[in-house]
Short mmCIF file of C-alpha atoms and ligand atoms in Angstrom, two decimals:
data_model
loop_
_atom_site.label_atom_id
_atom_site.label_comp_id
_atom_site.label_asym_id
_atom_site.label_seq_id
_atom_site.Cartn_x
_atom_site.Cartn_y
_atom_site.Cartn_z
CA UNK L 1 -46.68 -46.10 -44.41
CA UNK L 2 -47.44 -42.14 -44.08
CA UNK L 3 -44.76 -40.24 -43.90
CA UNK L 4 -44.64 -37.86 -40.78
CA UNK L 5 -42.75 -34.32 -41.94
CA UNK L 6 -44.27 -32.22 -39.11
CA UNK L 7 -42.14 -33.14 -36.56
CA UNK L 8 -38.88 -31.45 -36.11
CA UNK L 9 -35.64 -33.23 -34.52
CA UNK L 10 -32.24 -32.17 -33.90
CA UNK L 11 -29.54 -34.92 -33.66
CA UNK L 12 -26.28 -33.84 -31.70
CA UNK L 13 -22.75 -35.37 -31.48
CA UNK L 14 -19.87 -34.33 -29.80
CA UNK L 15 -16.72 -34.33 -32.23
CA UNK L 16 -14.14 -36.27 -30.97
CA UNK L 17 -15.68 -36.36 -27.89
CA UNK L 18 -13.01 -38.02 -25.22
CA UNK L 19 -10.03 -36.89 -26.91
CA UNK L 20 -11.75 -32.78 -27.09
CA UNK L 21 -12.14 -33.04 -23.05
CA UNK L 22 -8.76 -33.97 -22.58
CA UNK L 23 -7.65 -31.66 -24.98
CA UNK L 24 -9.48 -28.34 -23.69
CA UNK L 25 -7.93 -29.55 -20.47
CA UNK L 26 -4.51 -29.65 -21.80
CA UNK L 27 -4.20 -27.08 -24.76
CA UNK L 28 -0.52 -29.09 -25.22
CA UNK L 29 -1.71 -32.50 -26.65
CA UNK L 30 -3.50 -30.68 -29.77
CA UNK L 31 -0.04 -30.67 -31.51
CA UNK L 32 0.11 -34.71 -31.56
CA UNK L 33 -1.90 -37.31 -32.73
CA UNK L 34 -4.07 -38.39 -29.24
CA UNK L 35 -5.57 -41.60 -28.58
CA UNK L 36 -7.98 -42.37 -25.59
CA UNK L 37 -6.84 -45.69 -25.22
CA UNK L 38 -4.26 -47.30 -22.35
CA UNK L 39 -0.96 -47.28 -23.26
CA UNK L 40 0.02 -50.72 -25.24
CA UNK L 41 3.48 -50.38 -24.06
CA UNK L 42 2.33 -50.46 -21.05
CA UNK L 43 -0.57 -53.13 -20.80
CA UNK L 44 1.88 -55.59 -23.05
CA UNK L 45 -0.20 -54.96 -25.90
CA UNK L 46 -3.72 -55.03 -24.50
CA UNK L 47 -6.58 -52.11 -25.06
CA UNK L 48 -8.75 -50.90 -27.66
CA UNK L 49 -9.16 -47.37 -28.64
CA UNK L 50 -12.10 -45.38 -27.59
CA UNK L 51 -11.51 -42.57 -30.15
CA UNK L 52 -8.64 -40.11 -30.85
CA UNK L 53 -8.54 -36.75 -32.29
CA UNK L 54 -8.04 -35.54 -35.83
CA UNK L 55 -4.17 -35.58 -36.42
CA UNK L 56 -4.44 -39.51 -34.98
CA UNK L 57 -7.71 -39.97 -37.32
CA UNK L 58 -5.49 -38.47 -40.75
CA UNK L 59 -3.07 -41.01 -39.78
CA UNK L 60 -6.01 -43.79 -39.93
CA UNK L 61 -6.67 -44.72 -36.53
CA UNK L 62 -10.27 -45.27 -35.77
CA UNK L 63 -12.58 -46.31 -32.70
CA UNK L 64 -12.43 -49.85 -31.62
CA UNK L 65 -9.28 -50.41 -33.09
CA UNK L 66 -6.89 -51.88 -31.34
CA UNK L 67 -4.27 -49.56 -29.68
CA UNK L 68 -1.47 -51.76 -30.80
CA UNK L 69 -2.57 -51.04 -34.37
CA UNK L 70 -2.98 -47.55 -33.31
CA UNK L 71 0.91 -47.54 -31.93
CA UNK L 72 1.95 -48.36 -35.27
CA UNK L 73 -0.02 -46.21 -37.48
CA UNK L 74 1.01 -43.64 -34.96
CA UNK L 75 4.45 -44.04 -32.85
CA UNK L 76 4.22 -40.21 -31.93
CA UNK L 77 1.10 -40.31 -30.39
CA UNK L 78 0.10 -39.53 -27.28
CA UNK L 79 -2.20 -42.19 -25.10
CA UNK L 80 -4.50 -41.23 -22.73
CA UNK L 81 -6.61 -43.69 -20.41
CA UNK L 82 -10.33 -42.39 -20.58
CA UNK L 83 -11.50 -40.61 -17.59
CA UNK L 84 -14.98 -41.88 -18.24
CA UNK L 85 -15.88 -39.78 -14.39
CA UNK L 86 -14.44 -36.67 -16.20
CA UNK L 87 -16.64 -37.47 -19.51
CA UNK L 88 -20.13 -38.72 -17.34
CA UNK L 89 -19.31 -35.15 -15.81
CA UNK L 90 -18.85 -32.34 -18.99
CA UNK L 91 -22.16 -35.10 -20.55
CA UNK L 92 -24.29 -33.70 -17.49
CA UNK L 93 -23.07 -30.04 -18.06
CA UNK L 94 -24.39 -30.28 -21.83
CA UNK L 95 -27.51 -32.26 -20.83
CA UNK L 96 -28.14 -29.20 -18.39
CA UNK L 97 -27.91 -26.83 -21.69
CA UNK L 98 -30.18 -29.27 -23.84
CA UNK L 99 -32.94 -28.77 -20.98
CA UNK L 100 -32.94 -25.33 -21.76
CA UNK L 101 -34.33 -25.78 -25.02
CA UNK L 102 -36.44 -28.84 -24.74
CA UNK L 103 -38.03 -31.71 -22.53
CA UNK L 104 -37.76 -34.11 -25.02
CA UNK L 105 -34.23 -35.51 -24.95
CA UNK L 106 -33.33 -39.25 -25.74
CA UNK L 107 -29.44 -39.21 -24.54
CA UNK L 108 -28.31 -42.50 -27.04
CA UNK L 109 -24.42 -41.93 -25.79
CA UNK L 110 -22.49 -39.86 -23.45
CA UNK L 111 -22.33 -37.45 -26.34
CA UNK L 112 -24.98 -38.07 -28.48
CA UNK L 113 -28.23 -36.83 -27.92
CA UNK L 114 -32.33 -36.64 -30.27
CA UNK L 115 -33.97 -33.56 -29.26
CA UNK L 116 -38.03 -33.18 -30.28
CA UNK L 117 -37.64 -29.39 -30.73
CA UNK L 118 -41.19 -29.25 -32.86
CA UNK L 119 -41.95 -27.43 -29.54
CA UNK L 120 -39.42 -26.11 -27.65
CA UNK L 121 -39.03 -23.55 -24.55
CA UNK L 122 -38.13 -20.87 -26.66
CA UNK L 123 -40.55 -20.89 -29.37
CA UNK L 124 -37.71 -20.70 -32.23
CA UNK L 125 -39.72 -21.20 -35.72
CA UNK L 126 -36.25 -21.91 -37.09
CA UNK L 127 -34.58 -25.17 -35.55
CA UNK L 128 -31.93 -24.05 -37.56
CA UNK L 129 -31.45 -21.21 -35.67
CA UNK L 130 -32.15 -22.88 -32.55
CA UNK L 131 -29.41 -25.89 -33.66
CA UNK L 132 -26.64 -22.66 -34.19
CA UNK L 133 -27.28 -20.87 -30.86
CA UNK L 134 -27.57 -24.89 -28.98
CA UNK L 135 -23.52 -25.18 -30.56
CA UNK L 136 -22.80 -21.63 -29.66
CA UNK L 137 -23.83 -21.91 -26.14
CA UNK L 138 -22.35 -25.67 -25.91
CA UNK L 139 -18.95 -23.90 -27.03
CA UNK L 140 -19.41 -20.79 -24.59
CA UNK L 141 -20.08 -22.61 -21.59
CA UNK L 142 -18.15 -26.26 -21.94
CA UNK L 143 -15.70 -25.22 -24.34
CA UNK L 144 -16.40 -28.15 -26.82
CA UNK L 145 -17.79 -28.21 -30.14
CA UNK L 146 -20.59 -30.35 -31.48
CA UNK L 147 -22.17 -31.17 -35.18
CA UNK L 148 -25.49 -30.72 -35.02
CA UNK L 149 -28.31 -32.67 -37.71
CA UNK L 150 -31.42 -31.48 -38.53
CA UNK L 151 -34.76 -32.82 -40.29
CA UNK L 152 -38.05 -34.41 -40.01
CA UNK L 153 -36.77 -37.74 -37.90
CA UNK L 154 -34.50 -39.80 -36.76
CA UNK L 155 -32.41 -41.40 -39.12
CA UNK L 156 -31.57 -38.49 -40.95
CA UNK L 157 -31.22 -36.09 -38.07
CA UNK L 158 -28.65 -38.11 -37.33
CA UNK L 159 -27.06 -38.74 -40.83
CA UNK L 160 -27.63 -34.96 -41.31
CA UNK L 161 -25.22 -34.80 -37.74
CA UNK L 162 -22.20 -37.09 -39.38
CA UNK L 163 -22.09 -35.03 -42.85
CA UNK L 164 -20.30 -32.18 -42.36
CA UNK L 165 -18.07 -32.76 -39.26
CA UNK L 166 -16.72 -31.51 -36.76
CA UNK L 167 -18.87 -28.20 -36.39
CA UNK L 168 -21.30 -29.08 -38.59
CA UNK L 169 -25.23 -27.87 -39.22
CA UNK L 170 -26.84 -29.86 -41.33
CA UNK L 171 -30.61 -30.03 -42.26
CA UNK L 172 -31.98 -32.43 -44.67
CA UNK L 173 -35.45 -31.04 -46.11
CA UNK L 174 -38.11 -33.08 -46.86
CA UNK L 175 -38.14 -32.87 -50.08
CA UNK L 176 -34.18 -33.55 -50.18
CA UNK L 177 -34.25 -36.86 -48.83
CA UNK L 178 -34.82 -39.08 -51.11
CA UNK L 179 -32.16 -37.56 -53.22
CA UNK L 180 -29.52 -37.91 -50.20
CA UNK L 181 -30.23 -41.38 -49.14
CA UNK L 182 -29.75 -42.47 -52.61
CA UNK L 183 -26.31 -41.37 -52.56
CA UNK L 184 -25.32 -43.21 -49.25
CA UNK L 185 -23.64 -46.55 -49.09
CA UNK L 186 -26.04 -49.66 -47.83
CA UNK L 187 -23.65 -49.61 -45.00
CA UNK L 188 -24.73 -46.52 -43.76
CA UNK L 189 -28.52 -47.73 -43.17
CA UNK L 190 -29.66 -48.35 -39.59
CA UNK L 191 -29.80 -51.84 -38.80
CA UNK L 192 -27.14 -53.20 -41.60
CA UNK L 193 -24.09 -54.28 -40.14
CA UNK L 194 -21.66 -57.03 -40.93
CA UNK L 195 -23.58 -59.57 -40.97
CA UNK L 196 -26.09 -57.38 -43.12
CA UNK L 197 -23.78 -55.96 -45.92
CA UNK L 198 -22.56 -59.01 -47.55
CA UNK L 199 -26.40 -60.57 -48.16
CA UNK L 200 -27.20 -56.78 -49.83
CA UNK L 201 -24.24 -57.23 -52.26
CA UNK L 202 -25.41 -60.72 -53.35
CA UNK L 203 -28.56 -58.70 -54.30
CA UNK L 204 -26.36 -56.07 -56.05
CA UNK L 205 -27.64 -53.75 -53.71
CA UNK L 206 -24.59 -51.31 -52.93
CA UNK L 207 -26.24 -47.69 -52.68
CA UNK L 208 -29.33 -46.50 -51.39
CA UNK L 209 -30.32 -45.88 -54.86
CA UNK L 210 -30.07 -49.75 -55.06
CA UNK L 211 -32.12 -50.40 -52.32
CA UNK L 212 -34.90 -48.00 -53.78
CA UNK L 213 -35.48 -50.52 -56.65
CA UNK L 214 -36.08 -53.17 -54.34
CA UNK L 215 -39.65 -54.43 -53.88
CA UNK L 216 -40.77 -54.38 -50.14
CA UNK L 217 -41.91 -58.25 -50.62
CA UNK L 218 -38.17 -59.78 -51.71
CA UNK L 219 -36.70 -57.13 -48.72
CA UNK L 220 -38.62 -58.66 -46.48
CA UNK L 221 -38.43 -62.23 -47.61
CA UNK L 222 -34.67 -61.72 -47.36
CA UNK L 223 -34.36 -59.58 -44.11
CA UNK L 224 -37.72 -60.64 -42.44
CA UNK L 225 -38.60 -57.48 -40.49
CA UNK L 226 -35.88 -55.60 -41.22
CA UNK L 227 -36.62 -55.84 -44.72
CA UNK L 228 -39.45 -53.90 -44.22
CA UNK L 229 -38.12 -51.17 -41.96
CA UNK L 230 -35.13 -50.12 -44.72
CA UNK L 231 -37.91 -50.01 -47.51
CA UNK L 232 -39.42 -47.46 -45.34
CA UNK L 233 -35.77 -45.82 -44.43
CA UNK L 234 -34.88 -45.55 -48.20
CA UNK L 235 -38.14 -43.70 -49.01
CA UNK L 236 -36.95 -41.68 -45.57
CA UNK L 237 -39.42 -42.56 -43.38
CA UNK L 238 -38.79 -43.26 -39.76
CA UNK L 239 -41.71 -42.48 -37.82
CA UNK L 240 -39.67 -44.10 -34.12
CA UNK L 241 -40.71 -41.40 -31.62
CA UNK L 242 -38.17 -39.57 -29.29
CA UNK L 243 -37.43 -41.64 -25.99
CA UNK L 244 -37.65 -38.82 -24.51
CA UNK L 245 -38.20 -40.70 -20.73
CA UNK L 246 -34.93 -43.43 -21.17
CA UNK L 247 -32.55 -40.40 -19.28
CA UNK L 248 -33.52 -41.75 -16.08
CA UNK L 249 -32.30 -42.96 -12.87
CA UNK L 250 -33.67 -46.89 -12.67
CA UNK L 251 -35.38 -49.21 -14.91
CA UNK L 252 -37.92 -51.73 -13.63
CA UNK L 253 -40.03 -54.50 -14.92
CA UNK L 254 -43.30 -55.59 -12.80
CA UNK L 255 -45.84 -58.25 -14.19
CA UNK L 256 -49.00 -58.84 -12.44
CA UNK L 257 -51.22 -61.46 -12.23
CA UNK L 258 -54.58 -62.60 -12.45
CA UNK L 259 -53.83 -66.29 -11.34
CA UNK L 260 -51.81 -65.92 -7.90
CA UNK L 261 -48.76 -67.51 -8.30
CA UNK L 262 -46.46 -70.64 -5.96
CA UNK L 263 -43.56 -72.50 -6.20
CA UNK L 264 -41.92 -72.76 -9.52
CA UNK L 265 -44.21 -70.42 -11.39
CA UNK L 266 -42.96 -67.60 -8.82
CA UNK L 267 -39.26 -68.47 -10.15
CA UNK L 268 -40.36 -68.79 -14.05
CA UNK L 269 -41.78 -65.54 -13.73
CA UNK L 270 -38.49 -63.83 -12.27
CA UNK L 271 -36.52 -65.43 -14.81
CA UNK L 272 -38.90 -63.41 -17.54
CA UNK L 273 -38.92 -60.37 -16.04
CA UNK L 274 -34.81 -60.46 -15.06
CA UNK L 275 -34.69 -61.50 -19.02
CA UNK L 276 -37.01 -58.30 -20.32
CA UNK L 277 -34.78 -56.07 -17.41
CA UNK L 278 -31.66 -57.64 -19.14
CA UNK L 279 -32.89 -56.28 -22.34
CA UNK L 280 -33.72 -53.00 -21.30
CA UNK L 281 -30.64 -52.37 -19.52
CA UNK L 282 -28.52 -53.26 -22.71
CA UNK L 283 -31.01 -51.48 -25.07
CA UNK L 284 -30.44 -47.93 -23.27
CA UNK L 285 -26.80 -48.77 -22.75
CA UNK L 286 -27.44 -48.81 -18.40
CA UNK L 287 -25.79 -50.60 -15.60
CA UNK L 288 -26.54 -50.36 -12.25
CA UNK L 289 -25.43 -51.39 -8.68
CA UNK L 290 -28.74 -51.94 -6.81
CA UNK L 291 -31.18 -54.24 -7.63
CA UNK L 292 -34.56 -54.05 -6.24
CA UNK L 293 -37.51 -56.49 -5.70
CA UNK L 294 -40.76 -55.95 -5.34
CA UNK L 295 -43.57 -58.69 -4.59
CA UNK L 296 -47.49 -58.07 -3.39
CA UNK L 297 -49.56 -61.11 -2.26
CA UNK L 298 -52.92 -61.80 -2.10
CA UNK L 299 -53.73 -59.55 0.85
CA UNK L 300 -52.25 -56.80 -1.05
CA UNK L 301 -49.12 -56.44 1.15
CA UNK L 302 -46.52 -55.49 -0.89
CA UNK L 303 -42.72 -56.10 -0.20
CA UNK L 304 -39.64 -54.81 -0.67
CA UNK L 305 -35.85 -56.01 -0.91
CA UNK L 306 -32.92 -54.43 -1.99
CA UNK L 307 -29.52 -55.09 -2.64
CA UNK L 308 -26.48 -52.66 -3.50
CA UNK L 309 -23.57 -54.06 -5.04
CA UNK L 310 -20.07 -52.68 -4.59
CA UNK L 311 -19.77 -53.04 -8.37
CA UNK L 312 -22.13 -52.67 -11.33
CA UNK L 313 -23.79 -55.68 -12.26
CA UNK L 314 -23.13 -57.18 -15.41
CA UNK L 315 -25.68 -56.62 -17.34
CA UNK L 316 -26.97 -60.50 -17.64
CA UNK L 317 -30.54 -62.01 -17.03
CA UNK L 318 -28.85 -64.92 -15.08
CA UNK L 319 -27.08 -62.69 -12.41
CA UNK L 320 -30.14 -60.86 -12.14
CA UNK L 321 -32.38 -63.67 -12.00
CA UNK L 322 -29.80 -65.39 -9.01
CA UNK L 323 -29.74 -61.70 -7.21
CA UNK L 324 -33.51 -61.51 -7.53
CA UNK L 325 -34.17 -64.82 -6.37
CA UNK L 326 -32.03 -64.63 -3.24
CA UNK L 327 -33.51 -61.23 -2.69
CA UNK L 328 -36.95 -63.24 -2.73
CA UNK L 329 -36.13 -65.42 -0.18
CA UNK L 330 -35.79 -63.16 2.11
CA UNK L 331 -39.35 -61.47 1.75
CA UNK L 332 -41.94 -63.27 4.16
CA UNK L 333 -44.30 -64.64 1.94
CA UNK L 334 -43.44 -67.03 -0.77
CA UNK L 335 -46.80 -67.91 -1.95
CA UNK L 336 -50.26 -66.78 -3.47
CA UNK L 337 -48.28 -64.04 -4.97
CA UNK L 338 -50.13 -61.65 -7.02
CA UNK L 339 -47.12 -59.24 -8.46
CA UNK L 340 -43.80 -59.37 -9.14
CA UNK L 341 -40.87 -56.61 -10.07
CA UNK L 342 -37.54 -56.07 -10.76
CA UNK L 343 -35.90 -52.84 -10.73
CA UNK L 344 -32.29 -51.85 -11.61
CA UNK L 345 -31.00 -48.27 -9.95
CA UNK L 346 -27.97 -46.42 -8.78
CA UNK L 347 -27.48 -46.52 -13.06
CA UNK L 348 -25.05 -45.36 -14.93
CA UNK L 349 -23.78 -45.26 -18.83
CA UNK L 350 -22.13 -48.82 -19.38
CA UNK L 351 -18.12 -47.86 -20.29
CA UNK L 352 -17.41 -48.70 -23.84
CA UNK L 353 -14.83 -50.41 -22.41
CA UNK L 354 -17.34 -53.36 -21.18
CA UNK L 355 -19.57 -53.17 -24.02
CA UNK L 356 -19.00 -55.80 -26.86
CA UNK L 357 -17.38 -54.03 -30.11
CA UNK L 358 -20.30 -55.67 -32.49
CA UNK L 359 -22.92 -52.64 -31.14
CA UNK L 360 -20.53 -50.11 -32.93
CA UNK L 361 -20.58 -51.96 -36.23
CA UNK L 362 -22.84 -49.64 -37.54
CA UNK L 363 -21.98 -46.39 -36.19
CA UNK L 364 -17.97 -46.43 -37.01
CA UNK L 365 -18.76 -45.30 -40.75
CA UNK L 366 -17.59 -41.72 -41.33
CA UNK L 367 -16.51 -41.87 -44.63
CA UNK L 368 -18.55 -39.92 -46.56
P1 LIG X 401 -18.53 -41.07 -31.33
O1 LIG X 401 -19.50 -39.93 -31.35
O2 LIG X 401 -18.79 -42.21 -32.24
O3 LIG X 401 -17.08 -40.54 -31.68
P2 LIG X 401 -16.38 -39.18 -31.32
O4 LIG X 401 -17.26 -38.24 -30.58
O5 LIG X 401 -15.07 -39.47 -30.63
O6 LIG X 401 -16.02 -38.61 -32.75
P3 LIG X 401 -16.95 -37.95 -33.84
O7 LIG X 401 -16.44 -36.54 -34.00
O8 LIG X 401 -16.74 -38.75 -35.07
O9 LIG X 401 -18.34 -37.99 -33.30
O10 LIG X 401 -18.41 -41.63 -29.87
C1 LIG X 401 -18.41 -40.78 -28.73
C2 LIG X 401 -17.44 -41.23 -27.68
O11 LIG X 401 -17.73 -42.58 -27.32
C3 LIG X 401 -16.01 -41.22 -28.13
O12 LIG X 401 -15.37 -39.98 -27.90
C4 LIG X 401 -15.41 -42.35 -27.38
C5 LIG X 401 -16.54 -43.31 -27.11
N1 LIG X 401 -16.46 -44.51 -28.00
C6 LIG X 401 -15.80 -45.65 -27.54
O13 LIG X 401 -15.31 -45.66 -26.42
N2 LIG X 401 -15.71 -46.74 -28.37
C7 LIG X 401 -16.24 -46.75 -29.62
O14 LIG X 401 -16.11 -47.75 -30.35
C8 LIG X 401 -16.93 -45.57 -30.09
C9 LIG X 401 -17.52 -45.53 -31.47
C10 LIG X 401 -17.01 -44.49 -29.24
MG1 LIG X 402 -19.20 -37.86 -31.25
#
């Protein structure tokens, strides 16, 4: 695979970012270890910690661990229940900066952002520079600092981000990368999580060094297409474009057809596309509260339904299938159908809260 080094990416992440809102808006809690997390003394042991700042992280509490755990490591500590309206709110403010510089954002978090800045508004030559003034105005206007990653894509903008935080600006150089990866631990590869690590140390794969000896043929015959996509990471390739569109206000799904559809194959096809909006949803981390139909027949009238619900949906192709169907049934026509859609608005970030603790296997690994 060619190797793309013309691009230029910036990867930025918010240091501690929860527990650095609440503590710019209460200058007290930076004496004491702080932990974003309900109160287990008060929830009779339940909770998980979202993240907590520096003193708590010296004392060896860590995202997603349980807040009991985090009591004990920490009996001083402070525990604050995240104010995820308060976090959606100072993410929006930094967004706002980001669009100063560049078009192409892909938000992945509330915090974490890839910015395309091979172009940018300001014609910098330096996305160095233009990473430094980014933190500077970040810090001047929101009060909250950031470690910024720079380099040629992706993966390592975003390795580049983790090495040196908090307040860190990194680059990674083309020619540097091959050099850096080798140091890193196989953990610390995209796509190789739990399930992932064990099967590498079988091979005696345990560094990114080891993985460079590996032939792309036995990677792939033991990891199928991932196999293929961390020979290309360990030669630091990653040629997966900014998503720059995904910051947007509803996702939708629409199949049409050249056969016009009745009966069952009307619900089969729902069931597909609630499935593929399912996917979507979880892939860019969404959840939304309306859920929109859309059907044309063979006359070309096209339909609408819509239905808002008080909470988010969960984001599951079953409920959306049932919504969508029962949204269906209340269009006119039920037959010769000649389109079908499914959109998702009113979105919003899914709470870490509701999302399942496996998606952070492999992005709670800052030991380096
Ligand atoms: P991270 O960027 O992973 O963590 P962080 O910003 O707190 O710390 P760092 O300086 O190491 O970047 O995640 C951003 C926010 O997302 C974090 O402040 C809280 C939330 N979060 C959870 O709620 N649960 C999790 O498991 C993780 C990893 C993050
Ligand atoms: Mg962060």
């Amino acid at each position: 695979m060619i190797n793309d080094f013309n691009r230029k990416i910036i990867h930025v992440d918010m240091d501690a970012f929860y527990a650095s809102v609440e503590e710019r808006d209460n200058s007290k809690l930076k004496k004491y270890p702080l932990i974003i997390s309900r109160n287990p003394q008060k929830t009779g042991g339940k909770g998980v910690v979202a993240t907590a700042n520096y003193i708590a992280r010296s004392r060896g509490v860590h995202s997603a661990m349980s807040a009991d755990k985090a009591l004990q490591l920490c009996p001083d500590a402070i525990f604050i229940k995240p104010n995820f309206k308060k976090y959606r709110e100072n993410s929006e403010k930094i967004h706002n900066i980001f669009k100063k510089y560049t078009d192409y954002i892909e938000s992945v978090a509330l915090d974490e952002v890839y910015l395309d800045v091979s172009k940018n508004k300001f014609d910098y030559d330096s996305s160095v520079q233009l990473a430094h003034d980014l933190q500077k105005e970040i810090w001047e206007k929101v009060k909250l600092t950031c470690s910024v990653g720079i380099s040629y894509n992706k993966f390592l903008a975003k390795l580049a981000s983790d090495y040196a935080k908090p307040v860190g600006n990194t680059i990674i150089l083309p020619g540097d990368a091959e050099n850096f990866l080798s140091k890193l631990s196989i953990s610390r590869f995209r796509g190789v999580g739990k399930k992932t690590i064990p099967k590498m140390h079988k091979l005696g794969v345990y560094t990114g060094a080891d993985l460079l000896e590996q032939s792309e043929s036995n990677l792939i015959k033991n990891f199928g297409k991932l196999g293929h996509i961390l020979y290309n990471q360990v030669r630091g390739i990653d040629n997966s474009p900014i998503k720059w569109n995904v910051d947007r206000k509803s996702i939708g799904h629409e199949r049409t057809f050249d056969k016009f559809l009745n009966g069952d194959q009307i619900l089969l096809q729902l069931k597909l596309i609630a499935q593929d909006l399912s996917d979507q949803l979880n892939k860019e981390e969404k959840h939304g509260r309306t859920l929109v139909i859309k059907v044309r027949d063979s006359k070309f009238n096209t339909y609408t339904k819509r239905f808002t619900n008080e909470d988010y949906y969960k984001n599951s192709s079953d409920i959306i299938f049932n919504v969508a169907k029962d949204l269906f049934s209340k269009i006119p026509v039920h037959s010769n159908i000649r389109l079908l859609g499914i959109t998702m608005t009113s979105l919003a970030p899914l709470n870490y809260e509701n999302v399942s603790l496996d998606l952070f296997s492999f992005s709670s690994h800052k030991a380096f």
